[in-house]
mmCIF file with all atom_site columns, C-alpha atoms and ligand atoms in Angstrom:
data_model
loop_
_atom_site.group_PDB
_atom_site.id
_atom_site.type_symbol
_atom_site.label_atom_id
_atom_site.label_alt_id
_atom_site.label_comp_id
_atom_site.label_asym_id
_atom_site.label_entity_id
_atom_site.label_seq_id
_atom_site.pdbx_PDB_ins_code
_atom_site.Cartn_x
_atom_site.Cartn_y
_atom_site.Cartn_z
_atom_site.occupancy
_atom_site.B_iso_or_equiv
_atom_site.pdbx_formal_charge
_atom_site.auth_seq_id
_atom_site.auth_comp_id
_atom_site.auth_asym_id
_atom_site.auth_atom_id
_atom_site.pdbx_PDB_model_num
ATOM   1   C CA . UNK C 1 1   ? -25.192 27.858 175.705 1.00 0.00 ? 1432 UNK C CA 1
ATOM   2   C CA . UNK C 1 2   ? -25.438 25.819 179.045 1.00 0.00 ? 1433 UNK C CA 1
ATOM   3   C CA . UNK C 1 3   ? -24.254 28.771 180.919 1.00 0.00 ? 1434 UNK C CA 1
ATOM   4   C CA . UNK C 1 4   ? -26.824 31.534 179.574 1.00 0.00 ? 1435 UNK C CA 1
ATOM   5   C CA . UNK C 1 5   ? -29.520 31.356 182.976 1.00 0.00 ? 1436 UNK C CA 1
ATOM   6   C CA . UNK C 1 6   ? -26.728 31.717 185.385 1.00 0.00 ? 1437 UNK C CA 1
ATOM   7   C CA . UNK C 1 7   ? -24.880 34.914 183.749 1.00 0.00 ? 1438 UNK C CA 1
ATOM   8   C CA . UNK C 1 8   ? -28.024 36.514 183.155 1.00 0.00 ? 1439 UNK C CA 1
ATOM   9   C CA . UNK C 1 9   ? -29.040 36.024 186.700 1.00 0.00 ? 1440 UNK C CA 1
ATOM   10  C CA . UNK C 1 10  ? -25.881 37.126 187.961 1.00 0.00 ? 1441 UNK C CA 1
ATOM   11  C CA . UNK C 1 11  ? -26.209 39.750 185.528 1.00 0.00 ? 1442 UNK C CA 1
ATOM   12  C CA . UNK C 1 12  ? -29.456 41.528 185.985 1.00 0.00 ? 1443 UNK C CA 1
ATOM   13  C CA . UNK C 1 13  ? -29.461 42.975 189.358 1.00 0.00 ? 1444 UNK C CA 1
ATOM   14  C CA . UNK C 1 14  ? -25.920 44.575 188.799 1.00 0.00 ? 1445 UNK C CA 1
ATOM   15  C CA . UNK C 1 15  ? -27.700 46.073 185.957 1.00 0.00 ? 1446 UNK C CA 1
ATOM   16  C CA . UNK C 1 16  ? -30.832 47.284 187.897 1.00 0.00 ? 1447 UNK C CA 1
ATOM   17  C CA . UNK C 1 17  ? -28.584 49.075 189.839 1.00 0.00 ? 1448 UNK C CA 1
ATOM   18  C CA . UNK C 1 18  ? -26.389 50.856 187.597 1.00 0.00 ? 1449 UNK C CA 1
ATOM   19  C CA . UNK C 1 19  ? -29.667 51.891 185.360 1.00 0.00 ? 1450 UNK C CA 1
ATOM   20  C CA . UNK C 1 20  ? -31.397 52.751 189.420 1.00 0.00 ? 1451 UNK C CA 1
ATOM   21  C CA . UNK C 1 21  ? -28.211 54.829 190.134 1.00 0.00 ? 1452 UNK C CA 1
ATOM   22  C CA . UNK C 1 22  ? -27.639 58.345 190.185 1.00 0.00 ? 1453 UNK C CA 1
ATOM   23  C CA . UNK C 1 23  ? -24.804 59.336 187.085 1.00 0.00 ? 1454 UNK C CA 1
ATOM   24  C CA . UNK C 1 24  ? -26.215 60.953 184.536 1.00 0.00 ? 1455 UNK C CA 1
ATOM   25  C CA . UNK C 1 25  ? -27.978 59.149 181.461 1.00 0.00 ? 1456 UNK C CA 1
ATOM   26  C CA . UNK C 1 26  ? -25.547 58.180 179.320 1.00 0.00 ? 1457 UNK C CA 1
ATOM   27  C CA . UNK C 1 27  ? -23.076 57.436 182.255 1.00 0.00 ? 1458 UNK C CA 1
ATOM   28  C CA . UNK C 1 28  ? -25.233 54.536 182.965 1.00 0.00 ? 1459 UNK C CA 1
ATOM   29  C CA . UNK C 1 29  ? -26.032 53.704 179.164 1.00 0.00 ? 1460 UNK C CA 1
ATOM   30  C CA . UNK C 1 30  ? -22.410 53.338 178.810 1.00 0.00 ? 1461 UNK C CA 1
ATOM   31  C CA . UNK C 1 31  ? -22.386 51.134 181.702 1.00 0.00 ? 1462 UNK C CA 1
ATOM   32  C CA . UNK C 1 32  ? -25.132 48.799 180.705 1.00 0.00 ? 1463 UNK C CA 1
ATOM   33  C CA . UNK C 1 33  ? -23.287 48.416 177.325 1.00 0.00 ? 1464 UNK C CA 1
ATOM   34  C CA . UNK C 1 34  ? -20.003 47.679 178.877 1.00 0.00 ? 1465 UNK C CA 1
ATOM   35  C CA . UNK C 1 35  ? -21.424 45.312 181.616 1.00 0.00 ? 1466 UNK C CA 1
ATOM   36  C CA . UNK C 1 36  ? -23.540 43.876 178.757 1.00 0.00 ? 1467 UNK C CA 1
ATOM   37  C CA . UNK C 1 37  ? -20.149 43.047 176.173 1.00 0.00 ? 1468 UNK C CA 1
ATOM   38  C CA . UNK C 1 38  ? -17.887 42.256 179.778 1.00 0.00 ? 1469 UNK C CA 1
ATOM   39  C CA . UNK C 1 39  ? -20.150 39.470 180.719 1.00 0.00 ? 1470 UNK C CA 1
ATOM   40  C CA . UNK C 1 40  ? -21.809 37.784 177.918 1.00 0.00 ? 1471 UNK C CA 1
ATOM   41  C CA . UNK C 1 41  ? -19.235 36.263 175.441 1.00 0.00 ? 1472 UNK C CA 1
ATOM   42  C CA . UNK C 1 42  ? -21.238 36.532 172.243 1.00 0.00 ? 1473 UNK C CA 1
ATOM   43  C CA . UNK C 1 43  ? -21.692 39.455 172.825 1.00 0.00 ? 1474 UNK C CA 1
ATOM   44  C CA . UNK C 1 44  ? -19.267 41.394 170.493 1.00 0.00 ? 1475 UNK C CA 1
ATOM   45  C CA . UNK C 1 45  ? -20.935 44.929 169.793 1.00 0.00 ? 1476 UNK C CA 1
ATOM   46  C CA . UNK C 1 46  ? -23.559 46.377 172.299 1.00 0.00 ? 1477 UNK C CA 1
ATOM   47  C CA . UNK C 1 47  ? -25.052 49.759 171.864 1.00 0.00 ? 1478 UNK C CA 1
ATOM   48  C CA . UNK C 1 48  ? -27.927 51.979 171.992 1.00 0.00 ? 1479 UNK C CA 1
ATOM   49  C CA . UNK C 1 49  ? -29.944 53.945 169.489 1.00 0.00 ? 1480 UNK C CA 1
ATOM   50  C CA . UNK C 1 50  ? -31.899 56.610 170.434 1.00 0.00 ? 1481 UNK C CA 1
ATOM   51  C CA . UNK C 1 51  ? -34.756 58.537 168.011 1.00 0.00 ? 1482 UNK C CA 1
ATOM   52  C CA . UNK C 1 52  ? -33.648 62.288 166.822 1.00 0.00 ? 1483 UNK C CA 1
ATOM   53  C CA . UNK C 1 53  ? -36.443 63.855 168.445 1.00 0.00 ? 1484 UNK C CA 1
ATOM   54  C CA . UNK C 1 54  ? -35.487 66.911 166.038 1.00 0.00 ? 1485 UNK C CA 1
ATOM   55  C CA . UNK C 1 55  ? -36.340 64.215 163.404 1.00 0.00 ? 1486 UNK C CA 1
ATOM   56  C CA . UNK C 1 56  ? -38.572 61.086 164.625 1.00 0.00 ? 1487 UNK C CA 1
ATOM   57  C CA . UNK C 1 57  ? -38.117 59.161 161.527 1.00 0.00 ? 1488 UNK C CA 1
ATOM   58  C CA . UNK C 1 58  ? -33.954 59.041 162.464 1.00 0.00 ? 1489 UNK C CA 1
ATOM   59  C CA . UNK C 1 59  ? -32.413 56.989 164.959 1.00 0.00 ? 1490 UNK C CA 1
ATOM   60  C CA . UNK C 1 60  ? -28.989 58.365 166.471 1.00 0.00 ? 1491 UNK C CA 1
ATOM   61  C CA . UNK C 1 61  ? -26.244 56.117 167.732 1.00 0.00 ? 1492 UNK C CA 1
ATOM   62  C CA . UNK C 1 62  ? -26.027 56.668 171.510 1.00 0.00 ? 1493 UNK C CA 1
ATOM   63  C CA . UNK C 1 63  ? -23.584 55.284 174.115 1.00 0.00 ? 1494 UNK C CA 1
ATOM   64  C CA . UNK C 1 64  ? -21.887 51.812 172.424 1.00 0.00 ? 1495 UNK C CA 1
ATOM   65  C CA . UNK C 1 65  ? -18.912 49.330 173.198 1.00 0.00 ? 1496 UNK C CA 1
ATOM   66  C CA . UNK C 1 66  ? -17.406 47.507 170.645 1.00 0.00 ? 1497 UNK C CA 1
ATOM   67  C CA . UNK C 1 67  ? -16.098 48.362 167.462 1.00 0.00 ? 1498 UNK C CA 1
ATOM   68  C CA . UNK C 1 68  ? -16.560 51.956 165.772 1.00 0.00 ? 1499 UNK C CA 1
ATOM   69  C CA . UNK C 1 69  ? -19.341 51.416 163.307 1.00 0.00 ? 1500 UNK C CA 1
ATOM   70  C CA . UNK C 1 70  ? -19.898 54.092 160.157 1.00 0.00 ? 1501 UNK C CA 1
ATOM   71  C CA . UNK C 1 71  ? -23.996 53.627 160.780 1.00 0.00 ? 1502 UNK C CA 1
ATOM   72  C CA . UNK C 1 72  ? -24.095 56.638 163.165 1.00 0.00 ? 1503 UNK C CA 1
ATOM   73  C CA . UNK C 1 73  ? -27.784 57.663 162.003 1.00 0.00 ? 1504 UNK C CA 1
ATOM   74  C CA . UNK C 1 74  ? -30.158 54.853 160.801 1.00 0.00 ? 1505 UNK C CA 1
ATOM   75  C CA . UNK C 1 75  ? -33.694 56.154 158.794 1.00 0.00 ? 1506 UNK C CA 1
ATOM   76  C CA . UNK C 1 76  ? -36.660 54.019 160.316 1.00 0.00 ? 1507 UNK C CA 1
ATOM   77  C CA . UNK C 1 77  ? -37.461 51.265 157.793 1.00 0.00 ? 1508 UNK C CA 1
ATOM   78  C CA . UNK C 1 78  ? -33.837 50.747 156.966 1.00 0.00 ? 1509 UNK C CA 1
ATOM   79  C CA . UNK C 1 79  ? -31.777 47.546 158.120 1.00 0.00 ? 1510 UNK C CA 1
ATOM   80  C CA . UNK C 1 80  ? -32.118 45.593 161.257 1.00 0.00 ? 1511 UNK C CA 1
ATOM   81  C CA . UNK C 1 81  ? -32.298 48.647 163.505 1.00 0.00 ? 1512 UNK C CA 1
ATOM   82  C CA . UNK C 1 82  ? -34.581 50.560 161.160 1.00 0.00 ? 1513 UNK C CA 1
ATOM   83  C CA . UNK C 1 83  ? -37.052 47.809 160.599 1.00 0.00 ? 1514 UNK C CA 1
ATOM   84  C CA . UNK C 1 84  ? -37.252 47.199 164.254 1.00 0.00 ? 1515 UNK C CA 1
ATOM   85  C CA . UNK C 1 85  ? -37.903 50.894 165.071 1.00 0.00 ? 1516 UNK C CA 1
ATOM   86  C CA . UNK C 1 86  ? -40.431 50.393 162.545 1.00 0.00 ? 1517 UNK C CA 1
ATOM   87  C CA . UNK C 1 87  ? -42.720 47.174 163.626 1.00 0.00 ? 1518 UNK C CA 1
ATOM   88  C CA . UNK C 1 88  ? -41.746 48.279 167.561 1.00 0.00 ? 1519 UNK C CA 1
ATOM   89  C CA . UNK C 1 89  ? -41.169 44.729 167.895 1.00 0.00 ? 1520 UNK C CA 1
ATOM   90  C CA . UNK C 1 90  ? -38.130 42.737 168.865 1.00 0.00 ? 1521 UNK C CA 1
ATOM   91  C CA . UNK C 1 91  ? -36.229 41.903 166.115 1.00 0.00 ? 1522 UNK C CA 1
ATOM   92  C CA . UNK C 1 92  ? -33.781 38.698 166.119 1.00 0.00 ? 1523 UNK C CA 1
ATOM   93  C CA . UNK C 1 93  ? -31.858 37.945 163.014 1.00 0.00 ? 1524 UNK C CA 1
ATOM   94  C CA . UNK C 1 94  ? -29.343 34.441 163.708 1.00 0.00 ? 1525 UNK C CA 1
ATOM   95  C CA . UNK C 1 95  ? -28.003 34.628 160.100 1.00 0.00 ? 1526 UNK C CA 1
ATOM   96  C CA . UNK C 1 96  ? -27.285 38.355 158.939 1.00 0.00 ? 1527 UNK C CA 1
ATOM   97  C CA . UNK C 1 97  ? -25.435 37.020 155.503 1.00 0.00 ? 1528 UNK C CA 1
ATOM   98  C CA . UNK C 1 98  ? -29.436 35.875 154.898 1.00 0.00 ? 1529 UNK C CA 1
ATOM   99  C CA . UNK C 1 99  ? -30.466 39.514 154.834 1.00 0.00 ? 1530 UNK C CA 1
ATOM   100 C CA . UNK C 1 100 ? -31.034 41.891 152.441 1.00 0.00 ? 1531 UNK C CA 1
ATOM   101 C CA . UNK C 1 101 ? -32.039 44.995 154.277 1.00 0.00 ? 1532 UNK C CA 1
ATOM   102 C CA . UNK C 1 102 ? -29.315 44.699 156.255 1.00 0.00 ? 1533 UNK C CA 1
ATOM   103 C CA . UNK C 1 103 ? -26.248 47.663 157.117 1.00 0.00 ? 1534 UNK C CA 1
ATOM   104 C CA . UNK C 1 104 ? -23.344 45.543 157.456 1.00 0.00 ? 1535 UNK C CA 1
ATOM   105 C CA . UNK C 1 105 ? -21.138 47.294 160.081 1.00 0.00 ? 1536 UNK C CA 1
ATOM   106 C CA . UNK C 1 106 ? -18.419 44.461 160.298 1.00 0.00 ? 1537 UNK C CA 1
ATOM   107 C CA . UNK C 1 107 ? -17.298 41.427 158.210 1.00 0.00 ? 1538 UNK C CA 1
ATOM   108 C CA . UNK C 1 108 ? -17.108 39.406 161.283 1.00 0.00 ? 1539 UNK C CA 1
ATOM   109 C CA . UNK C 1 109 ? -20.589 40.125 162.618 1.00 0.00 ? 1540 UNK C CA 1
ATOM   110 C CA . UNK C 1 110 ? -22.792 36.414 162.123 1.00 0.00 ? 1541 UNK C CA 1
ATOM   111 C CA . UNK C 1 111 ? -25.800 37.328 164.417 1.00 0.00 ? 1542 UNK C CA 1
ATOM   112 C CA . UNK C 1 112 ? -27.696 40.803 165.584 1.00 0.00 ? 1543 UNK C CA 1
ATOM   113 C CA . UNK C 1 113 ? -30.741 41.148 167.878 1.00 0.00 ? 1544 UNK C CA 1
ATOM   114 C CA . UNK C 1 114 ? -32.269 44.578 168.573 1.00 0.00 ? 1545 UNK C CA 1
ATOM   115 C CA . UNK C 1 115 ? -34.743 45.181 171.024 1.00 0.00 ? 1546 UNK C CA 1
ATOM   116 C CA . UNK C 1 116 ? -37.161 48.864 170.604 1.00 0.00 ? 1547 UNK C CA 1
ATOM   117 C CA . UNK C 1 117 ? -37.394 50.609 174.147 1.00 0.00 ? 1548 UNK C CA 1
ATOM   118 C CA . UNK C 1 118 ? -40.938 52.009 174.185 1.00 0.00 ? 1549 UNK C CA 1
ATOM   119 C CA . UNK C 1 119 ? -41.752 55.183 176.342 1.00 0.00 ? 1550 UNK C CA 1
ATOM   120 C CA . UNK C 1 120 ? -45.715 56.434 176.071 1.00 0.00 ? 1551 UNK C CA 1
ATOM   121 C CA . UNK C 1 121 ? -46.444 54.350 172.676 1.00 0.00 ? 1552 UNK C CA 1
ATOM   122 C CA . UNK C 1 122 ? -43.203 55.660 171.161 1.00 0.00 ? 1553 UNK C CA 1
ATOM   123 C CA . UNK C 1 123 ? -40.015 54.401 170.206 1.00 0.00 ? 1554 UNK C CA 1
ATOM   124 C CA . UNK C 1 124 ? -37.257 56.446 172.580 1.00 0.00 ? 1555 UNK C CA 1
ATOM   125 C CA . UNK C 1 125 ? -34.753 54.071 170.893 1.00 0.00 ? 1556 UNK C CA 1
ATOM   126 C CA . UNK C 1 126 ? -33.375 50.781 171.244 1.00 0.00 ? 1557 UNK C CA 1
ATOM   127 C CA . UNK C 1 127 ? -30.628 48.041 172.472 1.00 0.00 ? 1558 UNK C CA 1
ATOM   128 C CA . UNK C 1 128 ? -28.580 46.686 169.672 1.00 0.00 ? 1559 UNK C CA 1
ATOM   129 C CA . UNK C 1 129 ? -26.379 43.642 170.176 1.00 0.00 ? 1560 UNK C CA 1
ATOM   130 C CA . UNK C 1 130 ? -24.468 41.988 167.563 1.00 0.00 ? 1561 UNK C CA 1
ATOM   131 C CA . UNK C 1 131 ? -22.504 38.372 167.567 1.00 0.00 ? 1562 UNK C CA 1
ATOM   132 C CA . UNK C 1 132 ? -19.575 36.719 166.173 1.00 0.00 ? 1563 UNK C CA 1
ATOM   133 C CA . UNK C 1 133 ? -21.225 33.880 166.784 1.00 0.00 ? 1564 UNK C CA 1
ATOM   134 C CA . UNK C 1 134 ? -23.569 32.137 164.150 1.00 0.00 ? 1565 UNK C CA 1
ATOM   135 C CA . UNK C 1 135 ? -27.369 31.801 165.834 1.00 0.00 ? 1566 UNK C CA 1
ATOM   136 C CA . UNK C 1 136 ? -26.376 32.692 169.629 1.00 0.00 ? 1567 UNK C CA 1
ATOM   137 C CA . UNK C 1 137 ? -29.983 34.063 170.591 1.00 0.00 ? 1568 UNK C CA 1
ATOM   138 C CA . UNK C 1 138 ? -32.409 32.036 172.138 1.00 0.00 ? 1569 UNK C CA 1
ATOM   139 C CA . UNK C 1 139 ? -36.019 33.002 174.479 1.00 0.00 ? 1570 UNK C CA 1
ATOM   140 C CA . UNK C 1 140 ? -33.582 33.237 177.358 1.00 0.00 ? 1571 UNK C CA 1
ATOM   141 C CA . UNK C 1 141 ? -31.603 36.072 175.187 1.00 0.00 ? 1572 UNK C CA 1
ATOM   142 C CA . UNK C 1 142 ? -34.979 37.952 174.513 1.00 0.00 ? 1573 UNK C CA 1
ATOM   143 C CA . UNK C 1 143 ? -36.510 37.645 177.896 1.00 0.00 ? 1574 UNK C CA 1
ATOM   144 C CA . UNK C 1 144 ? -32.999 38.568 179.701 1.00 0.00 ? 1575 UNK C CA 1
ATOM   145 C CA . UNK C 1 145 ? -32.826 41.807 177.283 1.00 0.00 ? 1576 UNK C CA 1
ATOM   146 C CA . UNK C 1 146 ? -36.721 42.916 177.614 1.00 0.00 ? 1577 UNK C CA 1
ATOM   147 C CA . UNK C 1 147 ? -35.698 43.083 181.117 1.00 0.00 ? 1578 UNK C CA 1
ATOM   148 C CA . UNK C 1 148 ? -33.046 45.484 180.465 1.00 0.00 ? 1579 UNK C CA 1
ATOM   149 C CA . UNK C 1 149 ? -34.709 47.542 177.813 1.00 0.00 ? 1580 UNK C CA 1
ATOM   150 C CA . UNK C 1 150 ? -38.059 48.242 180.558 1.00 0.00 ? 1581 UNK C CA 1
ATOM   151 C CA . UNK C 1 151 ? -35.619 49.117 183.122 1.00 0.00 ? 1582 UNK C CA 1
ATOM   152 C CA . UNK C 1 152 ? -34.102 51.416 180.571 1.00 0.00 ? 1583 UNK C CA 1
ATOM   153 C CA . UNK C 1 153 ? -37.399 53.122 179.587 1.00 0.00 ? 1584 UNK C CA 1
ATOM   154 C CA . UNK C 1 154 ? -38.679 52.802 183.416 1.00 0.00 ? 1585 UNK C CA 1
ATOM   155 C CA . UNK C 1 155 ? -35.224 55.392 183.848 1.00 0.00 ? 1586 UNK C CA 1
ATOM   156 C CA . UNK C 1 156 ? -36.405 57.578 181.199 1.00 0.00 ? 1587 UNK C CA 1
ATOM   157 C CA . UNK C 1 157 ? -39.896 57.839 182.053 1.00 0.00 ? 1588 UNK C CA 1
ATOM   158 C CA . UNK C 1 158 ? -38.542 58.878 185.553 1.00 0.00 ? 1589 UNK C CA 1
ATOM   159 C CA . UNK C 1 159 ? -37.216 61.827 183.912 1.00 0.00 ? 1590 UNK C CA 1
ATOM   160 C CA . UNK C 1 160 ? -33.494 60.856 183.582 1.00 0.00 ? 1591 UNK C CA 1
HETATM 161 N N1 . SME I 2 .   ? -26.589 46.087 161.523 1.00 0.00 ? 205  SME I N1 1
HETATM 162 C C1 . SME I 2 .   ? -27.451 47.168 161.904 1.00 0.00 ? 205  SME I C1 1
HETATM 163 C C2 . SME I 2 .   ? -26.707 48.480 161.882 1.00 0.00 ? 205  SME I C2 1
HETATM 164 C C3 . SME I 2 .   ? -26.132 48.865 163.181 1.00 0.00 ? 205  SME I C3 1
HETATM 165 S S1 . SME I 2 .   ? -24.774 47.970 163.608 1.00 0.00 ? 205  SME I S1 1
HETATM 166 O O1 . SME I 2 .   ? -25.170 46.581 163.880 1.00 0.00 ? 205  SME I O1 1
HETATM 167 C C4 . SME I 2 .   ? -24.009 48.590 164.907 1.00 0.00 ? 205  SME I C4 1
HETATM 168 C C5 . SME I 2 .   ? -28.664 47.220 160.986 1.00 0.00 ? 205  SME I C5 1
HETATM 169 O O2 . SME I 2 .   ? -28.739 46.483 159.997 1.00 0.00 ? 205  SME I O2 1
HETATM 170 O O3 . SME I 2 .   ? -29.560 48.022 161.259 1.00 0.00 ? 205  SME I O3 1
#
């Protein structure tokens, strides 16, 4: 996608400042989700996940936009999300019909990527995009969204 550099360029410093800002948490999770679906266009579902800290081994669905999705509490190890959580490593699938651990949310999903966001060793929770579109992501995709994510925990870490 020829276009990719440009948006995200355009993209990241509007995001900087919404996550910088002064609403409230999930005001500006919402945000970064909506921004995030507005100005990408494979990007069709873009949401956080954020670990139960009543129950560390449970991620909780957090601010989203996109389609309502059923998977509203994912157990670390399970699917894309959960396996992610797991290795704390950026997780990239291009062809989810290729998976078998996989919590299918939509028929018309093709691609997911989902990114951890670590605060003091530990996963707080992570950014979870999925695509229409069959093998979107690229190292511009991941590098654009690790920006995002460290901003994120950067805004938790400051206490917000
Ligand atoms: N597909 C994810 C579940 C969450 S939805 O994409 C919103 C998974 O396999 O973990």
């Amino acid at each position: 996608m020829a276009d990719k550099a440009k948006i995200f360029a355009k993209l990241l410093p509007r995001l900087e400042q919404v996550i910088g800002g002064a609403a409230a948490r999930d005001e500006k999770l919402q945000r970064v989700c909506d921004l995030l679906r507005a100005e990408v266009p494979y990007f069709d579902w873009v949401g956080f996940y954020i670990t139960d800290p009543e129950k560390r081994g449970d991620l909780v669905l957090g601010p989203y936009r996109g389609a309502p999705t059923e998977h509203v509490r994912i157990s670390v190890g399970t699917g894309i999300c959960g396996r992610a959580a797991h290795t704390r490593r950026m997780f990239v699938v291009q062809d989810v019909s290729k998976e078998t651990n996989y919590l299918a949310c939509s028929p018309d999903v093709k691609a997911e990527i989902v990114l951890p966001i670590l605060v003091g060793g530990a996963v707080w929770g992570e950014l979870d995009i999925d695509s229409h579109t069959l093998a979107p992501f690229s190292s511009e995709d991941g590098e654009f969204l690790g920006k995002v994510c460290s901003l994120v925990a950067e805004m938790v870490r400051g206490g917000d």
